[in-house]
Amino acid sequence: MYYDGSVNGGVKAQYGDDFVVWIMRLSMSKRAARARDHLLEYETLTTEQLSAMGYEHPPRAIRDLRDAGVTVQSASVRNSTGKRIASYTLVEQMSVGRAGRVSIPKKFRDSVNAEHNYICAICAGKFEGRELQCDHRVPFEIAGDPDDLNLADYMPLCASDNRSKSWSCEHCPNWTIRDSATCMKCFWASPEEYDHVETRPERRINLVFQGDETEIADRLSEEARKRKISIQKLAWKKFLE
């Protein structure tokens, strides 16, 4: 059948009746539904088009769609300026028995925050509870939800680092291999003790300066500007000294 979507005009993609009925009945977020409708209508959807829809972090819509149980294939394409972007297509596959992401109870989220003293696991910044997001150490798309809620399986992330982790994970070679053990040894899952970053031998130090500490950051920034190097490079040089 041809899906008669809400978007007017364009070439409509062809999908089987059962698949269209199945995907339309799935429970999903509003942004996932918009991505679904566009894909059913036009067959492909790029991060550039998602940005035009008003999403600051385009892959989130696709992540929500996958969380709902939809299989989405991604590919790398070039936009009109030659920049590489992601392009998505639906895989006509009905995932029988796959459940969407389980909502994490507020009481458990509060426990995760308290366990980490309301500090983001990546940048070590301290935040209000409402500013932190309870994140799976191993992405839901890789391992799904654990059978039982366990504090060790989650960590608090500030919004900025949560977006950075999402982008990094979605561009990691393990995103298609889906090996949980590889994820657990990654910086984004275990920043306190890790072997690699996105399967690459790499080490990182992420810091946030807050309150009175901002004066230190300002001094470092001014010195880095005078030396015409990045603040990260300056911090590294001072460490070596």
mmCIF file of N, CA, C and O in Angstrom, residues 44-129:
data_model
loop_
_atom_site.group_PDB
_atom_site.id
_atom_site.type_symbol
_atom_site.label_atom_id
_atom_site.label_comp_id
_atom_site.label_asym_id
_atom_site.label_seq_id
_atom_site.Cartn_x
_atom_site.Cartn_y
_atom_site.Cartn_z
ATOM 1 N N THR A 44 13.255 8.387 2.925
ATOM 2 C CA THR A 44 14.514 8.763 3.568
ATOM 3 C C THR A 44 14.325 10.045 4.392
ATOM 4 O O THR A 44 13.422 10.842 4.127
ATOM 5 N N LEU A 45 15.200 10.205 5.372
ATOM 6 C CA LEU A 45 15.180 11.390 6.230
ATOM 7 C C LEU A 45 16.599 11.655 6.691
ATOM 8 O O LEU A 45 17.287 10.740 7.147
ATOM 9 N N THR A 46 17.061 12.888 6.560
ATOM 10 C CA THR A 46 18.426 13.229 6.954
ATOM 11 C C THR A 46 18.440 14.083 8.221
ATOM 12 O O THR A 46 17.416 14.662 8.609
ATOM 13 N N THR A 47 19.606 14.175 8.842
ATOM 14 C CA THR A 47 19.738 15.029 10.023
ATOM 15 C C THR A 47 19.497 16.488 9.649
ATOM 16 O O THR A 47 19.020 17.274 10.466
ATOM 17 N N GLU A 48 19.823 16.855 8.429
ATOM 18 C CA GLU A 48 19.575 18.208 7.958
ATOM 19 C C GLU A 48 18.077 18.508 7.926
ATOM 20 O O GLU A 48 17.634 19.583 8.340
ATOM 21 N N GLN A 49 17.283 17.543 7.474
ATOM 22 C CA GLN A 49 15.834 17.719 7.441
ATOM 23 C C GLN A 49 15.247 17.748 8.851
ATOM 24 O O GLN A 49 14.318 18.507 9.128
ATOM 25 N N LEU A 50 15.804 16.935 9.740
ATOM 26 C CA LEU A 50 15.343 16.939 11.127
ATOM 27 C C LEU A 50 15.644 18.283 11.781
ATOM 28 O O LEU A 50 14.840 18.791 12.564
ATOM 29 N N SER A 51 16.794 18.860 11.469
ATOM 30 C CA SER A 51 17.131 20.183 11.995
ATOM 31 C C SER A 51 16.126 21.220 11.506
ATOM 32 O O SER A 51 15.724 22.111 12.255
ATOM 33 N N ALA A 52 15.730 21.085 10.247
ATOM 34 C CA ALA A 52 14.752 22.016 9.675
ATOM 35 C C ALA A 52 13.389 21.883 10.350
ATOM 36 O O ALA A 52 12.597 22.818 10.358
ATOM 37 N N MET A 53 13.151 20.719 10.959
ATOM 38 C CA MET A 53 11.898 20.513 11.695
ATOM 39 C C MET A 53 11.942 21.183 13.067
ATOM 40 O O MET A 53 10.944 21.237 13.778
ATOM 41 N N GLY A 54 13.125 21.670 13.448
ATOM 42 C CA GLY A 54 13.244 22.380 14.713
ATOM 43 C C GLY A 54 13.928 21.608 15.814
ATOM 44 O O GLY A 54 13.933 22.034 16.972
ATOM 45 N N TYR A 55 14.562 20.464 15.491
ATOM 46 C CA TYR A 55 15.219 19.664 16.519
ATOM 47 C C TYR A 55 16.691 20.050 16.629
ATOM 48 O O TYR A 55 17.448 19.938 15.660
ATOM 49 N N GLU A 56 17.117 20.498 17.827
ATOM 50 C CA GLU A 56 18.501 20.908 18.034
ATOM 51 C C GLU A 56 19.449 19.709 17.998
ATOM 52 O O GLU A 56 20.604 19.841 17.624
ATOM 53 N N HIS A 57 18.948 18.540 18.415
ATOM 54 C CA HIS A 57 19.767 17.328 18.373
ATOM 55 C C HIS A 57 19.009 16.301 17.531
ATOM 56 O O HIS A 57 18.303 15.441 18.058
ATOM 57 N N PRO A 58 19.128 16.372 16.200
ATOM 58 C CA PRO A 58 18.342 15.546 15.278
ATOM 59 C C PRO A 58 18.325 14.045 15.565
ATOM 60 O O PRO A 58 17.254 13.421 15.499
ATOM 61 N N PRO A 59 19.490 13.417 15.896
ATOM 62 C CA PRO A 59 19.456 11.958 16.106
ATOM 63 C C PRO A 59 18.526 11.507 17.218
ATOM 64 O O PRO A 59 18.166 10.334 17.290
ATOM 65 N N ARG A 60 18.127 12.433 18.107
ATOM 66 C CA ARG A 60 17.224 12.066 19.198
ATOM 67 C C ARG A 60 15.898 11.519 18.674
ATOM 68 O O ARG A 60 15.317 10.593 19.233
ATOM 69 N N ALA A 61 15.386 12.118 17.598
ATOM 70 C CA ALA A 61 14.118 11.665 17.030
ATOM 71 C C ALA A 61 14.243 10.226 16.535
ATOM 72 O O ALA A 61 13.338 9.405 16.728
ATOM 73 N N ILE A 62 15.364 9.927 15.903
ATOM 74 C CA ILE A 62 15.598 8.567 15.407
ATOM 75 C C ILE A 62 15.805 7.611 16.575
ATOM 76 O O ILE A 62 15.331 6.463 16.557
ATOM 77 N N ARG A 63 16.476 8.089 17.608
ATOM 78 C CA ARG A 63 16.683 7.254 18.791
ATOM 79 C C ARG A 63 15.338 6.909 19.436
ATOM 80 O O ARG A 63 15.108 5.763 19.823
ATOM 81 N N ASP A 64 14.447 7.885 19.529
ATOM 82 C CA ASP A 64 13.114 7.625 20.074
ATOM 83 C C ASP A 64 12.362 6.615 19.224
ATOM 84 O O ASP A 64 11.625 5.761 19.744
ATOM 85 N N LEU A 65 12.519 6.720 17.911
ATOM 86 C CA LEU A 65 11.844 5.799 16.997
ATOM 87 C C LEU A 65 12.361 4.379 17.201
ATOM 88 O O LEU A 65 11.583 3.414 17.228
ATOM 89 N N ARG A 66 13.665 4.239 17.374
ATOM 90 C CA ARG A 66 14.243 2.926 17.632
ATOM 91 C C ARG A 66 13.806 2.393 18.992
ATOM 92 O O ARG A 66 13.563 1.186 19.159
ATOM 93 N N ASP A 67 13.723 3.305 19.970
ATOM 94 C CA ASP A 67 13.272 2.892 21.304
ATOM 95 C C ASP A 67 11.867 2.310 21.261
ATOM 96 O O ASP A 67 11.509 1.445 22.065
ATOM 97 N N ALA A 68 11.054 2.799 20.330
ATOM 98 C CA ALA A 68 9.674 2.318 20.213
ATOM 99 C C ALA A 68 9.613 0.931 19.584
ATOM 100 O O ALA A 68 8.551 0.299 19.578
ATOM 101 N N GLY A 69 10.737 0.449 19.044
ATOM 102 C CA GLY A 69 10.776 -0.880 18.466
ATOM 103 C C GLY A 69 10.943 -0.912 16.967
ATOM 104 O O GLY A 69 10.892 -1.979 16.356
ATOM 105 N N VAL A 70 11.158 0.257 16.353
ATOM 106 C CA VAL A 70 11.299 0.340 14.899
ATOM 107 C C VAL A 70 12.766 0.153 14.503
ATOM 108 O O VAL A 70 13.655 0.721 15.130
ATOM 109 N N THR A 71 12.996 -0.640 13.464
ATOM 110 C CA THR A 71 14.353 -0.822 12.954
ATOM 111 C C THR A 71 14.630 0.258 11.915
ATOM 112 O O THR A 71 13.925 0.357 10.905
ATOM 113 N N VAL A 72 15.634 1.084 12.198
ATOM 114 C CA VAL A 72 15.993 2.185 11.309
ATOM 115 C C VAL A 72 17.432 2.001 10.858
ATOM 116 O O VAL A 72 18.325 1.810 11.687
ATOM 117 N N GLN A 73 17.641 2.055 9.562
ATOM 118 C CA GLN A 73 18.985 1.907 9.011
ATOM 119 C C GLN A 73 19.574 3.282 8.742
ATOM 120 O O GLN A 73 18.884 4.186 8.265
ATOM 121 N N SER A 74 20.837 3.464 9.055
ATOM 122 C CA SER A 74 21.488 4.755 8.840
ATOM 123 C C SER A 74 22.616 4.624 7.835
ATOM 124 O O SER A 74 23.236 3.567 7.697
ATOM 125 N N ALA A 75 22.873 5.704 7.119
ATOM 126 C CA ALA A 75 23.947 5.752 6.140
ATOM 127 C C ALA A 75 24.530 7.157 6.146
ATOM 128 O O ALA A 75 23.904 8.107 6.625
ATOM 129 N N SER A 76 25.736 7.292 5.624
ATOM 130 C CA SER A 76 26.390 8.593 5.544
ATOM 131 C C SER A 76 26.237 9.137 4.127
ATOM 132 O O SER A 76 26.548 8.446 3.150
ATOM 133 N N VAL A 77 25.733 10.362 4.026
ATOM 134 C CA VAL A 77 25.571 11.021 2.723
ATOM 135 C C VAL A 77 26.144 12.425 2.815
ATOM 136 O O VAL A 77 26.496 12.898 3.894
ATOM 137 N N ARG A 78 26.234 13.103 1.680
ATOM 138 C CA ARG A 78 26.722 14.482 1.667
ATOM 139 C C ARG A 78 25.567 15.430 1.355
ATOM 140 O O ARG A 78 24.729 15.138 0.497
ATOM 141 N N ASN A 79 25.532 16.559 2.071
ATOM 142 C CA ASN A 79 24.496 17.543 1.791
ATOM 143 C C ASN A 79 24.938 18.453 0.646
ATOM 144 O O ASN A 79 25.964 18.212 0.006
ATOM 145 N N SER A 80 24.181 19.496 0.396
ATOM 146 C CA SER A 80 24.454 20.377 -0.744
ATOM 147 C C SER A 80 25.807 21.086 -0.648
ATOM 148 O O SER A 80 26.370 21.505 -1.658
ATOM 149 N N THR A 81 26.345 21.219 0.572
ATOM 150 C CA THR A 81 27.641 21.888 0.748
ATOM 151 C C THR A 81 28.803 20.904 0.786
ATOM 152 O O THR A 81 29.950 21.302 0.965
ATOM 153 N N GLY A 82 28.488 19.615 0.663
ATOM 154 C CA GLY A 82 29.537 18.600 0.673
ATOM 155 C C GLY A 82 29.836 18.024 2.039
ATOM 156 O O GLY A 82 30.673 17.128 2.176
ATOM 157 N N LYS A 83 29.155 18.533 3.075
ATOM 158 C CA LYS A 83 29.373 18.035 4.433
ATOM 159 C C LYS A 83 28.687 16.687 4.615
ATOM 160 O O LYS A 83 27.573 16.470 4.131
ATOM 161 N N ARG A 84 29.352 15.782 5.318
ATOM 162 C CA ARG A 84 28.770 14.466 5.567
ATOM 163 C C ARG A 84 27.715 14.551 6.679
ATOM 164 O O ARG A 84 27.965 15.119 7.739
ATOM 165 N N ILE A 85 26.551 13.994 6.401
ATOM 166 C CA ILE A 85 25.462 13.940 7.376
ATOM 167 C C ILE A 85 24.861 12.544 7.359
ATOM 168 O O ILE A 85 25.147 11.743 6.468
ATOM 169 N N ALA A 86 24.016 12.250 8.339
ATOM 170 C CA ALA A 86 23.368 10.935 8.414
ATOM 171 C C ALA A 86 22.048 10.945 7.656
ATOM 172 O O ALA A 86 21.311 11.934 7.676
ATOM 173 N N SER A 87 21.772 9.844 6.984
ATOM 174 C CA SER A 87 20.504 9.650 6.301
ATOM 175 C C SER A 87 19.878 8.371 6.832
ATOM 176 O O SER A 87 20.575 7.364 7.034
ATOM 177 N N TYR A 88 18.568 8.389 7.081
ATOM 178 C CA TYR A 88 17.900 7.254 7.692
ATOM 179 C C TYR A 88 16.819 6.685 6.783
ATOM 180 O O TYR A 88 16.159 7.413 6.040
ATOM 181 N N THR A 89 16.630 5.363 6.854
ATOM 182 C CA THR A 89 15.557 4.685 6.133
ATOM 183 C C THR A 89 14.938 3.640 7.051
ATOM 184 O O THR A 89 15.602 3.123 7.960
ATOM 185 N N LEU A 90 13.675 3.329 6.824
ATOM 186 C CA LEU A 90 12.988 2.303 7.604
ATOM 187 C C LEU A 90 13.324 0.919 7.058
ATOM 188 O O LEU A 90 13.414 0.730 5.843
ATOM 189 N N VAL A 91 13.499 -0.026 7.959
ATOM 190 C CA VAL A 91 13.634 -1.422 7.571
ATOM 191 C C VAL A 91 12.272 -2.059 7.829
ATOM 192 O O VAL A 91 11.763 -2.006 8.950
ATOM 193 N N GLU A 92 11.683 -2.630 6.792
ATOM 194 C CA GLU A 92 10.320 -3.173 6.910
ATOM 195 C C GLU A 92 10.352 -4.474 7.695
ATOM 196 O O GLU A 92 10.267 -5.570 7.170
ATOM 197 N N GLN A 93 10.498 -4.296 8.989
ATOM 198 C CA GLN A 93 10.633 -5.436 9.897
ATOM 199 C C GLN A 93 9.847 -5.148 11.163
ATOM 200 O O GLN A 93 10.028 -4.109 11.794
ATOM 201 N N MET A 94 8.975 -6.046 11.529
ATOM 202 C CA MET A 94 8.161 -5.876 12.734
ATOM 203 C C MET A 94 8.831 -6.629 13.874
ATOM 204 O O MET A 94 8.949 -7.859 13.833
ATOM 205 N N SER A 95 9.293 -5.898 14.871
ATOM 206 C CA SER A 95 10.033 -6.495 15.979
ATOM 207 C C SER A 95 9.072 -7.053 17.009
ATOM 208 O O SER A 95 8.692 -6.378 17.963
ATOM 209 N N VAL A 96 8.668 -8.266 16.821
ATOM 210 C CA VAL A 96 7.726 -8.906 17.731
ATOM 211 C C VAL A 96 8.377 -9.133 19.083
ATOM 212 O O VAL A 96 9.471 -9.678 19.181
ATOM 213 N N GLY A 97 7.712 -8.674 20.129
ATOM 214 C CA GLY A 97 8.186 -8.914 21.484
ATOM 215 C C GLY A 97 9.160 -7.896 22.007
ATOM 216 O O GLY A 97 9.494 -7.891 23.173
ATOM 217 N N ARG A 98 9.650 -6.980 21.148
ATOM 218 C CA ARG A 98 10.573 -5.959 21.636
ATOM 219 C C ARG A 98 9.792 -4.852 22.308
ATOM 220 O O ARG A 98 8.884 -4.265 21.741
ATOM 221 N N ALA A 99 10.161 -4.554 23.528
ATOM 222 C CA ALA A 99 9.474 -3.494 24.267
ATOM 223 C C ALA A 99 10.240 -2.195 24.128
ATOM 224 O O ALA A 99 11.450 -2.186 23.941
ATOM 225 N N GLY A 100 9.539 -1.110 24.218
ATOM 226 C CA GLY A 100 10.196 0.184 24.185
ATOM 227 C C GLY A 100 10.909 0.449 25.495
ATOM 228 O O GLY A 100 10.846 -0.343 26.427
ATOM 229 N N ARG A 101 11.562 1.572 25.573
ATOM 230 C CA ARG A 101 12.317 1.933 26.761
ATOM 231 C C ARG A 101 11.392 2.047 27.975
ATOM 232 O O ARG A 101 10.329 2.663 27.911
ATOM 233 N N VAL A 102 11.795 1.444 29.070
ATOM 234 C CA VAL A 102 11.013 1.500 30.298
ATOM 235 C C VAL A 102 11.251 2.836 30.985
ATOM 236 O O VAL A 102 12.389 3.291 31.103
ATOM 237 N N SER A 103 10.184 3.463 31.428
ATOM 238 C CA SER A 103 10.306 4.734 32.126
ATOM 239 C C SER A 103 10.960 4.512 33.492
ATOM 240 O O SER A 103 10.557 3.631 34.251
ATOM 241 N N ILE A 104 11.986 5.298 33.786
ATOM 242 C CA ILE A 104 12.709 5.150 35.050
ATOM 243 C C ILE A 104 11.978 5.934 36.133
ATOM 244 O O ILE A 104 11.767 7.140 35.995
ATOM 245 N N PRO A 105 11.583 5.283 37.218
ATOM 246 C CA PRO A 105 10.852 5.977 38.291
ATOM 247 C C PRO A 105 11.657 7.139 38.879
ATOM 248 O O PRO A 105 12.886 7.065 38.980
ATOM 249 N N LYS A 106 10.969 8.189 39.265
ATOM 250 C CA LYS A 106 11.639 9.369 39.821
ATOM 251 C C LYS A 106 12.440 9.012 41.067
ATOM 252 O O LYS A 106 13.547 9.526 41.265
ATOM 253 N N LYS A 107 11.901 8.133 41.897
ATOM 254 C CA LYS A 107 12.599 7.747 43.120
ATOM 255 C C LYS A 107 13.954 7.122 42.794
ATOM 256 O O LYS A 107 14.961 7.380 43.468
ATOM 257 N N PHE A 108 13.985 6.312 41.740
ATOM 258 C CA PHE A 108 15.253 5.683 41.344
ATOM 259 C C PHE A 108 16.206 6.727 40.768
ATOM 260 O O PHE A 108 17.405 6.715 41.065
ATOM 261 N N ARG A 109 15.694 7.654 39.950
ATOM 262 C CA ARG A 109 16.533 8.718 39.393
ATOM 263 C C ARG A 109 17.161 9.534 40.507
ATOM 264 O O ARG A 109 18.341 9.885 40.455
ATOM 265 N N ASP A 110 16.353 9.825 41.532
ATOM 266 C CA ASP A 110 16.867 10.579 42.682
ATOM 267 C C ASP A 110 17.973 9.795 43.393
ATOM 268 O O ASP A 110 18.959 10.380 43.858
ATOM 269 N N SER A 111 17.822 8.480 43.449
ATOM 270 C CA SER A 111 18.827 7.640 44.107
ATOM 271 C C SER A 111 20.136 7.645 43.328
ATOM 272 O O SER A 111 21.228 7.677 43.917
ATOM 273 N N VAL A 112 20.033 7.624 41.992
ATOM 274 C CA VAL A 112 21.237 7.676 41.154
ATOM 275 C C VAL A 112 21.954 9.006 41.364
ATOM 276 O O VAL A 112 23.180 9.053 41.536
ATOM 277 N N ASN A 113 21.206 10.098 41.396
ATOM 278 C CA ASN A 113 21.800 11.423 41.622
ATOM 279 C C ASN A 113 22.482 11.498 42.979
ATOM 280 O O ASN A 113 23.588 12.024 43.112
ATOM 281 N N ALA A 114 21.797 10.987 43.999
ATOM 282 C CA ALA A 114 22.339 11.029 45.357
ATOM 283 C C ALA A 114 23.598 10.174 45.464
ATOM 284 O O ALA A 114 24.568 10.549 46.137
ATOM 285 N N GLU A 115 23.599 9.022 44.788
ATOM 286 C CA GLU A 115 24.751 8.120 44.803
ATOM 287 C C GLU A 115 25.994 8.823 44.260
ATOM 288 O O GLU A 115 27.122 8.571 44.711
ATOM 289 N N HIS A 116 25.791 9.732 43.302
ATOM 290 C CA HIS A 116 26.897 10.456 42.675
ATOM 291 C C HIS A 116 27.031 11.886 43.219
ATOM 292 O O HIS A 116 27.743 12.701 42.636
ATOM 293 N N ASN A 117 26.321 12.162 44.318
ATOM 294 C CA ASN A 117 26.392 13.481 44.950
ATOM 295 C C ASN A 117 25.994 14.606 43.989
ATOM 296 O O ASN A 117 26.543 15.696 44.040
ATOM 297 N N TYR A 118 25.052 14.289 43.079
ATOM 298 C CA TYR A 118 24.529 15.266 42.115
ATOM 299 C C TYR A 118 25.622 15.840 41.219
ATOM 300 O O TYR A 118 25.581 16.993 40.809
ATOM 301 N N ILE A 119 26.598 14.992 40.917
ATOM 302 C CA ILE A 119 27.716 15.372 40.048
ATOM 303 C C ILE A 119 27.622 14.614 38.737
ATOM 304 O O ILE A 119 27.441 13.389 38.733
ATOM 305 N N CYS A 120 27.743 15.323 37.634
ATOM 306 C CA CYS A 120 27.730 14.692 36.315
ATOM 307 C C CYS A 120 28.923 13.742 36.204
ATOM 308 O O CYS A 120 30.054 14.115 36.516
ATOM 309 N N ALA A 121 28.678 12.528 35.761
ATOM 310 C CA ALA A 121 29.725 11.513 35.704
ATOM 311 C C ALA A 121 30.802 11.837 34.677
ATOM 312 O O ALA A 121 31.911 11.304 34.761
ATOM 313 N N ILE A 122 30.503 12.703 33.719
ATOM 314 C CA ILE A 122 31.469 13.016 32.667
ATOM 315 C C ILE A 122 32.283 14.269 32.981
ATOM 316 O O ILE A 122 33.514 14.240 32.975
ATOM 317 N N CYS A 123 31.607 15.389 33.245
ATOM 318 C CA CYS A 123 32.339 16.652 33.423
ATOM 319 C C CYS A 123 32.628 17.004 34.878
ATOM 320 O O CYS A 123 33.328 17.970 35.157
ATOM 321 N N ALA A 124 32.074 16.240 35.820
ATOM 322 C CA ALA A 124 32.281 16.462 37.260
ATOM 323 C C ALA A 124 31.655 17.764 37.755
ATOM 324 O O ALA A 124 31.982 18.236 38.841
ATOM 325 N N GLY A 125 30.774 18.348 36.968
ATOM 326 C CA GLY A 125 30.050 19.534 37.416
ATOM 327 C C GLY A 125 28.924 19.151 38.360
ATOM 328 O O GLY A 125 28.336 18.076 38.223
ATOM 329 N N LYS A 126 28.623 20.023 39.309
ATOM 330 C CA LYS A 126 27.545 19.746 40.255
ATOM 331 C C LYS A 126 26.287 20.478 39.805
ATOM 332 O O LYS A 126 26.338 21.660 39.464
ATOM 333 N N PHE A 127 25.149 19.774 39.805
ATOM 334 C CA PHE A 127 23.911 20.323 39.270
ATOM 335 C C PHE A 127 22.734 20.035 40.203
ATOM 336 O O PHE A 127 22.814 19.193 41.096
ATOM 337 N N GLU A 128 21.655 20.748 39.966
ATOM 338 C CA GLU A 128 20.400 20.436 40.638
ATOM 339 C C GLU A 128 19.876 19.119 40.062
ATOM 340 O O GLU A 128 20.154 18.774 38.903
ATOM 341 N N GLY A 129 19.103 18.395 40.844
ATOM 342 C CA GLY A 129 18.586 17.117 40.399
ATOM 343 C C GLY A 129 17.827 17.191 39.080
ATOM 344 O O GLY A 129 17.972 16.330 38.216
#
